[in-house]
Amino acid sequence: VQEEGTPAHRLAVVLYPHVAATDITGPMEAFGLANFISRRRHYDLMTITLDGNPVPVAGSYLTLCPTHSFDTLPDRIDTLLVAGGPAAKAEGANSDLIDRLRALAPRCDRFGSVCNGTFILCATGITNGKRVATHWHYVDELARMYPKTTVDGDAVFLRSGDIWTSAGMTTGIDLALAMIEADLGRKLALEVARHMVLYLKREGGQSQFSMHLKAQFADAPSVERLQHHILNNLSRPLPIEELALIARLSTRSLQRTFRQETGRSVGAYISGERLRLACGLLEGTGKGFKEIAALAGFGTDSNMRKVFMRELGITPSTYRARFQIEPVHGLQETTLPPTAAWRHDTRV
DNA sequence: TACTTCATCCGCCATA
DNA sequence: CTTATGGCGGATGAAG
């Protein structure tokens, strides 16, 4: 829980020639939005190059001007992020860069890499004994080069102690959102995700989750059929015994198989889809709250309201006011909600 | 708000 | 012996 007077969180991003622009701009945009939305300068964003000179991005269509070189950085860095790109593997062998990073590492509390930026992170040795995610294309090669690091080829994002890694490109934004959630709370992270028109879907433990890339439907035919049945019957009660009959499984097997196949429990899946449907109806129709609550299977509007508050931190009417289909011209037109519920530290 | 009731989840274990 | 299944029951949290 942050107080107003808390010093800024120093977040530095390592740049090098031919870094992937999205790996940089996506996460930084998210951190910047967190500042904007919270109306605090929580993140002090810095960019570093080896010599402090500008570098071209991959494709050379942009030039990035760093705010710092390694010599001008503050004493302590809270988070050090390394982006990926076509040059990442080569930079991992750049002893100038790696030496500077090794020297910097003890002054950092948390490390992150996006995409194949793991090559650079691993080269410093700080990932030894940890698990990392990386871009699918580099999984085998990275594992071979750094046998002391466990490379998880499936994970889109994962956290292993103070090492946070993500699989590639846009998943850097997911990594940033996860950090924002850890630093500033779930509500603010959701708010940032919404501004970026992303879904922040988190399920299960903190350690690993896959989001965008996870198939919408399971491979197992019985579970996939059941998912369609659920989606077609969201307005009705969906007790698990009934679902088990449809899937021709015992309730216990259904629960086990469903989680195995989809990564979520049956109930979590159903309420997630109910919420999604309700959001769609709030955005795209003018139907009343009671009707939407019934259509989405929440039963009553007060029930729906409770779920909205819990999952999104806003009421259905606020949601509609802000997201009903309407052109949004810019962030400066966004109004922050008036209620105290938006401050992440209001609830226990 | 406090309390009751009920469904769900999932570790555990016996069984096929 | 390994693996999948499904019943049991405690913990959890939602609903009223």
CSV table of C-alpha atoms (C1' of nucleotides) in Angstrom, one decimal:
chain,number,residue,atom,x,y,z
A,1,VAL,CA,0.0,0.0,0.0
A,2,GLN,CA,1.5,3.2,-1.2
A,3,GLU,CA,1.3,6.5,0.7
A,4,GLU,CA,1.3,9.8,-1.0
A,5,GLY,CA,4.8,10.6,0.1
A,6,THR,CA,6.4,7.3,-1.0
A,7,PRO,CA,9.4,7.8,-3.2
A,8,ALA,CA,9.0,7.0,-6.8
A,9,HIS,CA,9.7,3.5,-8.0
A,10,ARG,CA,12.7,3.7,-10.2
A,11,LEU,CA,12.2,1.6,-13.3
A,12,ALA,CA,14.9,1.5,-15.9
A,13,VAL,CA,14.7,-0.1,-19.3
A,14,VAL,CA,17.8,-1.3,-21.0
A,15,LEU,CA,18.1,-0.3,-24.7
A,16,TYR,CA,20.6,-1.4,-27.3
A,17,PRO,CA,20.8,-1.1,-31.1
A,18,HIS,CA,18.0,-2.9,-32.9
A,19,VAL,CA,15.9,-3.6,-29.9
A,20,ALA,CA,12.2,-4.4,-30.6
A,21,ALA,CA,10.2,-1.2,-30.3
A,22,THR,CA,7.1,-2.9,-29.0
A,23,ASP,CA,9.0,-4.6,-26.2
A,24,ILE,CA,10.0,-1.1,-25.0
A,25,THR,CA,7.0,1.0,-25.7
A,26,GLY,CA,4.3,-1.4,-24.6
A,27,PRO,CA,5.5,-1.9,-21.0
A,28,MET,CA,6.5,1.8,-20.7
A,29,GLU,CA,3.1,2.9,-21.9
A,30,ALA,CA,1.5,0.7,-19.3
A,31,PHE,CA,3.7,2.1,-16.5
A,32,GLY,CA,3.1,5.6,-17.8
A,33,LEU,CA,-0.7,5.0,-17.7
A,34,ALA,CA,-0.4,3.8,-14.2
A,35,ASN,CA,1.1,7.1,-13.3
A,36,PHE,CA,-1.5,9.0,-15.2
A,37,ILE,CA,-4.5,7.1,-13.8
A,38,SER,CA,-3.3,7.2,-10.2
A,39,ARG,CA,-2.4,10.8,-10.6
A,40,ARG,CA,0.9,10.1,-9.0
A,41,ARG,CA,4.3,9.8,-10.3
A,42,HIS,CA,4.7,6.4,-8.9
A,43,TYR,CA,7.0,5.1,-11.6
A,44,ASP,CA,10.1,7.1,-12.4
A,45,LEU,CA,10.8,5.8,-15.9
A,46,MET,CA,14.3,5.7,-17.2
A,47,THR,CA,16.0,4.3,-20.3
A,48,ILE,CA,19.6,3.3,-20.5
A,49,THR,CA,22.0,2.7,-23.3
A,50,LEU,CA,25.6,1.6,-22.8
A,51,ASP,CA,27.1,5.0,-23.7
A,52,GLY,CA,24.0,7.2,-23.3
A,53,ASN,CA,23.7,7.7,-27.1
A,54,PRO,CA,20.6,7.1,-29.1
A,55,VAL,CA,20.0,3.7,-30.7
A,56,PRO,CA,17.9,2.6,-33.7
A,57,VAL,CA,15.1,0.1,-33.1
A,58,ALA,CA,14.8,-3.1,-35.1
A,59,GLY,CA,13.9,-2.1,-38.6
A,60,SER,CA,15.6,1.3,-38.0
A,61,TYR,CA,12.3,3.2,-38.4
A,62,LEU,CA,12.7,5.0,-35.0
A,63,THR,CA,15.6,6.2,-33.0
A,64,LEU,CA,15.4,6.0,-29.2
A,65,CYS,CA,17.1,8.6,-27.1
A,66,PRO,CA,17.9,7.2,-23.6
A,67,THR,CA,17.5,9.2,-20.5
A,68,HIS,CA,20.6,7.7,-19.0
A,69,SER,CA,23.8,5.8,-19.5
A,70,PHE,CA,25.1,3.3,-16.9
A,71,ASP,CA,27.2,6.1,-15.4
A,72,THR,CA,24.4,8.4,-14.7
A,73,LEU,CA,21.9,6.0,-13.1
A,74,PRO,CA,20.8,6.6,-9.5
A,75,ASP,CA,22.2,4.4,-6.8
A,76,ARG,CA,19.2,2.2,-6.5
A,77,ILE,CA,16.9,0.8,-9.2
A,78,ASP,CA,13.7,-0.8,-8.2
A,79,THR,CA,13.0,-2.6,-11.5
A,80,LEU,CA,15.4,-3.3,-14.3
A,81,LEU,CA,13.7,-4.4,-17.6
A,82,VAL,CA,15.5,-5.9,-20.6
A,83,ALA,CA,13.7,-5.9,-23.9
A,84,GLY,CA,14.2,-8.3,-26.7
A,85,GLY,CA,14.8,-8.0,-30.4
A,86,PRO,CA,16.8,-9.5,-33.2
A,87,ALA,CA,20.0,-8.3,-31.6
A,88,ALA,CA,19.3,-9.7,-28.2
A,89,LYS,CA,21.2,-12.9,-28.5
A,90,ALA,CA,24.3,-11.0,-29.8
A,91,GLU,CA,24.0,-8.5,-27.0
A,92,GLY,CA,24.1,-11.4,-24.6
A,93,ALA,CA,27.6,-11.9,-25.8
A,94,ASN,CA,28.5,-8.2,-25.6
A,95,SER,CA,30.8,-8.2,-22.7
A,96,ASP,CA,30.7,-4.5,-22.2
A,97,LEU,CA,27.0,-4.6,-21.8
A,98,ILE,CA,26.9,-7.7,-19.7
A,99,ASP,CA,29.7,-6.4,-17.4
A,100,ARG,CA,27.8,-3.2,-16.8
A,101,LEU,CA,24.6,-5.1,-16.1
A,102,ARG,CA,26.4,-7.5,-13.6
A,103,ALA,CA,27.7,-4.5,-11.8
A,104,LEU,CA,24.3,-2.9,-11.8
A,105,ALA,CA,22.4,-6.0,-10.7
A,106,PRO,CA,23.2,-5.7,-6.9
A,107,ARG,CA,21.6,-2.3,-7.0
A,108,CYS,CA,18.4,-3.6,-8.4
A,109,ASP,CA,15.5,-5.2,-6.6
A,110,ARG,CA,13.6,-6.7,-9.4
A,111,PHE,CA,14.4,-7.8,-13.0
A,112,GLY,CA,12.2,-8.3,-16.0
A,113,SER,CA,12.7,-9.4,-19.6
A,114,VAL,CA,10.5,-9.3,-22.6
A,115,CYS,CA,10.7,-11.8,-25.4
A,116,ASN,CA,14.2,-12.9,-26.1
A,117,GLY,CA,15.6,-10.3,-23.8
A,118,THR,CA,16.1,-13.3,-21.6
A,119,PHE,CA,19.4,-13.9,-23.5
A,120,ILE,CA,20.8,-10.8,-22.0
A,121,LEU,CA,19.3,-11.5,-18.5
A,122,CYS,CA,20.6,-15.0,-18.5
A,123,ALA,CA,24.0,-13.9,-19.7
A,124,THR,CA,24.5,-11.9,-16.5
A,125,GLY,CA,23.9,-15.1,-14.4
A,126,ILE,CA,21.2,-13.7,-12.3
A,127,THR,CA,18.7,-16.2,-13.6
A,128,ASN,CA,20.7,-19.2,-12.5
A,129,GLY,CA,18.4,-21.5,-10.6
A,130,LYS,CA,15.3,-19.6,-11.7
A,131,ARG,CA,12.6,-20.3,-14.2
A,132,VAL,CA,12.1,-18.0,-17.2
A,133,ALA,CA,9.8,-17.6,-20.1
A,134,THR,CA,10.9,-16.6,-23.5
A,135,HIS,CA,9.8,-16.3,-27.0
A,136,TRP,CA,8.8,-19.7,-28.4
A,137,HIS,CA,11.3,-19.5,-31.2
A,138,TYR,CA,14.2,-19.3,-28.8
A,139,VAL,CA,13.2,-21.8,-26.1
A,140,ASP,CA,15.5,-24.6,-27.1
A,141,GLU,CA,18.5,-22.4,-27.9
A,142,LEU,CA,18.2,-20.5,-24.7
A,143,ALA,CA,17.9,-23.7,-22.7
A,144,ARG,CA,21.0,-25.1,-24.3
A,145,MET,CA,23.0,-21.9,-23.7
A,146,TYR,CA,22.0,-21.5,-20.1
A,147,PRO,CA,21.5,-24.9,-18.5
A,148,LYS,CA,21.5,-23.4,-15.0
A,149,THR,CA,18.3,-21.6,-15.9
A,150,THR,CA,15.0,-23.5,-16.4
A,151,VAL,CA,13.4,-22.4,-19.6
A,152,ASP,CA,9.6,-22.9,-19.6
A,153,GLY,CA,8.5,-23.2,-23.1
A,154,ASP,CA,4.8,-23.0,-22.4
A,155,ALA,CA,4.6,-20.0,-20.2
A,156,VAL,CA,3.5,-16.7,-21.6
A,157,PHE,CA,4.5,-15.0,-18.5
A,158,LEU,CA,6.1,-16.2,-15.3
A,159,ARG,CA,7.6,-14.9,-12.2
A,160,SER,CA,10.4,-16.7,-10.4
A,161,GLY,CA,11.4,-14.8,-7.3
A,162,ASP,CA,12.7,-11.4,-8.4
A,163,ILE,CA,12.9,-12.5,-12.0
A,164,TRP,CA,9.8,-11.7,-14.1
A,165,THR,CA,9.9,-12.8,-17.7
A,166,SER,CA,7.4,-12.9,-20.6
A,167,ALA,CA,7.3,-14.6,-23.9
A,168,GLY,CA,7.4,-11.9,-26.4
A,169,MET,CA,6.3,-8.6,-27.9
A,170,THR,CA,2.8,-7.8,-26.5
A,171,THR,CA,3.2,-10.0,-23.5
A,172,GLY,CA,5.6,-7.4,-22.2
A,173,ILE,CA,2.5,-5.4,-21.5
A,174,ASP,CA,1.2,-8.3,-19.5
A,175,LEU,CA,4.4,-8.4,-17.6
A,176,ALA,CA,4.0,-4.7,-16.9
A,177,LEU,CA,0.4,-5.1,-15.8
A,178,ALA,CA,1.5,-7.9,-13.4
A,179,MET,CA,4.1,-5.6,-11.9
A,180,ILE,CA,1.6,-2.8,-11.7
A,181,GLU,CA,-0.8,-5.1,-9.9
A,182,ALA,CA,1.9,-6.2,-7.5
A,183,ASP,CA,3.0,-2.6,-6.9
A,184,LEU,CA,-0.3,-0.6,-6.9
A,185,GLY,CA,-3.1,-3.2,-6.7
A,186,ARG,CA,-5.4,-5.0,-8.9
A,187,LYS,CA,-7.8,-2.2,-9.5
A,188,LEU,CA,-5.3,0.1,-10.9
A,189,ALA,CA,-3.9,-2.7,-13.1
A,190,LEU,CA,-7.4,-3.4,-14.4
A,191,GLU,CA,-7.8,0.2,-15.1
A,192,VAL,CA,-4.6,0.4,-17.1
A,193,ALA,CA,-5.6,-2.7,-19.0
A,194,ARG,CA,-8.9,-1.2,-19.8
A,195,HIS,CA,-7.3,2.0,-21.1
A,196,MET,CA,-5.1,-0.1,-23.3
A,197,VAL,CA,-8.1,-2.1,-24.4
A,198,LEU,CA,-6.7,-5.3,-23.1
A,199,TYR,CA,-8.1,-7.9,-20.9
A,200,LEU,CA,-6.4,-8.6,-17.7
A,201,LYS,CA,-7.4,-12.1,-17.1
A,202,ARG,CA,-5.6,-13.7,-14.2
A,203,GLU,CA,-6.3,-17.1,-12.9
A,204,GLY,CA,-4.9,-19.2,-10.2
A,205,GLY,CA,-1.6,-18.5,-8.5
A,206,GLN,CA,0.7,-15.7,-9.1
A,207,SER,CA,3.5,-17.8,-10.5
A,208,GLN,CA,2.3,-18.6,-14.0
A,209,PHE,CA,-0.6,-17.8,-16.2
A,210,SER,CA,-1.2,-17.7,-19.8
A,211,MET,CA,-3.6,-15.2,-21.3
A,212,HIS,CA,-4.0,-14.2,-24.9
A,213,LEU,CA,-2.4,-17.2,-26.4
A,214,LYS,CA,-4.4,-19.8,-24.5
A,215,ALA,CA,-6.9,-21.5,-26.8
A,216,GLN,CA,-10.4,-20.4,-26.1
A,217,PHE,CA,-11.7,-23.9,-26.1
A,218,ALA,CA,-10.2,-27.1,-24.7
A,219,ASP,CA,-8.9,-29.9,-26.8
A,220,ALA,CA,-10.9,-32.6,-24.9
A,221,PRO,CA,-14.2,-32.9,-26.8
A,222,SER,CA,-16.3,-33.4,-23.7
A,223,VAL,CA,-15.0,-30.2,-22.2
A,224,GLU,CA,-15.3,-28.3,-25.4
A,225,ARG,CA,-18.9,-29.3,-25.8
A,226,LEU,CA,-19.5,-28.3,-22.3
A,227,GLN,CA,-18.0,-24.9,-22.9
A,228,HIS,CA,-20.4,-24.3,-25.8
A,229,HIS,CA,-23.3,-25.5,-23.7
A,230,ILE,CA,-22.3,-23.0,-21.0
A,231,LEU,CA,-22.0,-20.1,-23.4
A,232,ASN,CA,-25.4,-20.9,-24.9
A,233,ASN,CA,-27.1,-21.1,-21.5
A,234,LEU,CA,-25.5,-18.4,-19.5
A,235,SER,CA,-28.8,-17.0,-18.5
A,236,ARG,CA,-29.8,-20.2,-16.7
A,237,PRO,CA,-28.4,-21.6,-13.5
A,238,LEU,CA,-25.6,-24.1,-14.3
A,239,PRO,CA,-25.2,-26.4,-11.4
A,240,ILE,CA,-22.3,-28.6,-11.6
A,241,GLU,CA,-24.3,-31.9,-11.4
A,242,GLU,CA,-26.2,-30.9,-14.5
A,243,LEU,CA,-23.0,-30.0,-16.3
A,244,ALA,CA,-21.4,-33.3,-15.3
A,245,LEU,CA,-24.3,-35.1,-16.8
A,246,ILE,CA,-23.9,-33.3,-20.0
A,247,ALA,CA,-20.2,-34.0,-20.1
A,248,ARG,CA,-20.9,-37.6,-19.1
A,249,LEU,CA,-18.4,-37.3,-16.3
A,250,SER,CA,-18.7,-37.4,-12.5
A,251,THR,CA,-18.6,-34.1,-10.8
A,252,ARG,CA,-15.1,-34.8,-9.5
A,253,SER,CA,-13.8,-35.8,-12.9
A,254,LEU,CA,-15.4,-32.8,-14.5
A,255,GLN,CA,-13.8,-30.4,-12.1
A,256,ARG,CA,-10.4,-32.1,-12.6
A,257,THR,CA,-10.6,-32.3,-16.4
A,258,PHE,CA,-12.0,-28.8,-16.8
A,259,ARG,CA,-9.2,-27.3,-14.8
A,260,GLN,CA,-6.7,-29.4,-16.6
A,261,GLU,CA,-8.0,-28.4,-20.0
A,262,THR,CA,-8.8,-24.7,-19.5
A,263,GLY,CA,-6.7,-23.7,-16.5
A,264,ARG,CA,-9.8,-22.5,-14.7
A,265,SER,CA,-12.4,-24.1,-12.5
A,266,VAL,CA,-15.9,-24.6,-13.9
A,267,GLY,CA,-17.3,-21.9,-11.6
A,268,ALA,CA,-14.6,-19.4,-12.5
A,269,TYR,CA,-15.1,-20.0,-16.2
A,270,ILE,CA,-18.9,-19.5,-15.9
A,271,SER,CA,-18.7,-16.3,-13.8
A,272,GLY,CA,-16.0,-15.0,-16.1
A,273,GLU,CA,-18.2,-15.6,-19.2
A,274,ARG,CA,-21.2,-14.1,-17.4
A,275,LEU,CA,-19.2,-11.0,-16.6
A,276,ARG,CA,-18.0,-10.8,-20.2
A,277,LEU,CA,-21.5,-11.1,-21.5
A,278,ALA,CA,-22.8,-8.5,-19.2
A,279,CYS,CA,-20.0,-6.1,-20.2
A,280,GLY,CA,-20.9,-6.6,-23.8
A,281,LEU,CA,-24.6,-5.9,-23.2
A,282,LEU,CA,-23.7,-2.8,-21.2
A,283,GLU,CA,-21.5,-1.6,-24.0
A,284,GLY,CA,-23.6,-2.5,-26.9
A,285,THR,CA,-27.2,-2.2,-25.9
A,286,GLY,CA,-29.4,0.1,-23.9
A,287,LYS,CA,-31.0,-2.7,-21.9
A,288,GLY,CA,-31.8,-2.2,-18.3
A,289,PHE,CA,-29.6,-3.5,-15.5
A,290,LYS,CA,-32.2,-6.0,-14.3
A,291,GLU,CA,-32.6,-7.4,-17.8
A,292,ILE,CA,-28.9,-7.7,-18.3
A,293,ALA,CA,-28.4,-9.3,-15.0
A,294,ALA,CA,-31.0,-11.9,-15.9
A,295,LEU,CA,-29.6,-12.5,-19.4
A,296,ALA,CA,-26.1,-12.9,-18.0
A,297,GLY,CA,-27.3,-15.3,-15.3
A,298,PHE,CA,-26.5,-13.1,-12.4
A,299,GLY,CA,-30.1,-13.3,-11.3
A,300,THR,CA,-30.5,-9.9,-9.7
A,301,ASP,CA,-29.0,-6.6,-10.6
A,302,SER,CA,-27.6,-6.3,-7.1
A,303,ASN,CA,-25.9,-9.6,-7.6
A,304,MET,CA,-24.4,-8.4,-10.8
A,305,ARG,CA,-23.3,-5.2,-9.1
A,306,LYS,CA,-21.5,-7.2,-6.5
A,307,VAL,CA,-19.6,-9.1,-9.1
A,308,PHE,CA,-18.7,-6.0,-11.0
A,309,MET,CA,-17.4,-4.4,-7.9
A,310,ARG,CA,-15.4,-7.4,-7.0
A,311,GLU,CA,-13.9,-8.2,-10.4
A,312,LEU,CA,-13.6,-4.8,-12.0
A,313,GLY,CA,-13.9,-2.4,-9.1
A,314,ILE,CA,-16.7,-0.4,-10.7
A,315,THR,CA,-20.5,-0.6,-10.8
A,316,PRO,CA,-22.3,-1.6,-13.9
A,317,SER,CA,-23.6,1.9,-14.4
A,318,THR,CA,-20.1,3.4,-14.2
A,319,TYR,CA,-19.0,0.7,-16.6
A,320,ARG,CA,-21.7,1.7,-19.0
A,321,ALA,CA,-21.0,5.4,-18.6
A,322,ARG,CA,-17.4,4.9,-19.5
A,323,PHE,CA,-17.6,2.1,-22.1
A,324,GLN,CA,-20.9,2.3,-23.9
A,325,ILE,CA,-20.0,2.5,-27.6
A,326,GLU,CA,-18.8,6.0,-28.1
A,327,PRO,CA,-15.7,7.4,-29.6
A,328,VAL,CA,-13.1,8.3,-27.1
A,329,HIS,CA,-10.8,11.0,-28.2
A,330,GLY,CA,-8.0,11.0,-25.8
A,331,LEU,CA,-7.0,10.2,-22.3
A,332,GLN,CA,-7.3,13.8,-21.1
A,333,GLU,CA,-11.0,13.4,-21.6
A,334,THR,CA,-11.2,10.5,-19.3
A,335,THR,CA,-12.7,11.2,-15.9
A,336,LEU,CA,-11.6,9.3,-13.0
A,337,PRO,CA,-14.5,7.8,-11.0
A,338,PRO,CA,-15.4,9.8,-7.9
A,339,THR,CA,-15.8,6.9,-5.5
A,340,ALA,CA,-13.2,5.9,-3.0
A,341,ALA,CA,-13.5,2.4,-4.3
A,342,TRP,CA,-11.1,3.3,-7.0
A,343,ARG,CA,-8.2,3.7,-4.6
A,344,HIS,CA,-6.7,0.3,-4.3
A,345,ASP,CA,-6.0,0.7,-0.6
A,346,THR,CA,-9.5,1.2,0.5
A,347,ARG,CA,-10.3,-2.4,1.0
A,348,VAL,CA,-8.8,-4.8,3.4
B,1,DT,C1',-23.5,-6.4,10.2
B,2,DA,C1',-23.7,-11.0,11.8
B,3,DC,C1',-25.4,-15.2,10.9
B,4,DT,C1',-27.1,-19.4,8.4
B,5,DT,C1',-27.3,-22.2,4.5
B,6,DC,C1',-25.6,-24.0,0.5
B,7,DA,C1',-22.7,-24.9,-3.7
B,8,DT,C1',-18.2,-25.5,-5.2
B,9,DC,C1',-13.4,-26.7,-5.1
B,10,DC,C1',-9.8,-29.7,-4.5
B,11,DG,C1',-6.6,-32.7,-1.5
B,12,DC,C1',-6.7,-37.2,-0.2
B,13,DC,C1',-7.5,-41.9,-0.8
B,14,DA,C1',-9.5,-46.3,-2.4
B,15,DT,C1',-10.4,-48.6,-6.5
B,16,DA,C1',-10.4,-50.0,-11.5
C,1,DC,C1',3.4,-50.8,-10.9
C,2,DT,C1',1.4,-46.7,-13.1
C,3,DT,C1',-2.5,-44.0,-14.3
C,4,DA,C1',-7.3,-42.5,-14.4
C,5,DT,C1',-11.5,-42.3,-11.9
C,6,DG,C1',-14.7,-40.8,-8.5
C,7,DG,C1',-16.3,-40.6,-3.7
C,8,DC,C1',-15.5,-38.1,0.8
C,9,DG,C1',-15.2,-34.2,3.5
C,10,DG,C1',-13.1,-29.8,5.0
C,11,DA,C1',-12.4,-25.1,3.5
C,12,DT,C1',-14.0,-21.4,1.2
C,13,DG,C1',-17.0,-18.1,-0.2
C,14,DA,C1',-21.6,-16.7,-2.2
C,15,DA,C1',-26.5,-15.8,-1.3
C,16,DG,C1',-30.1,-14.4,1.5
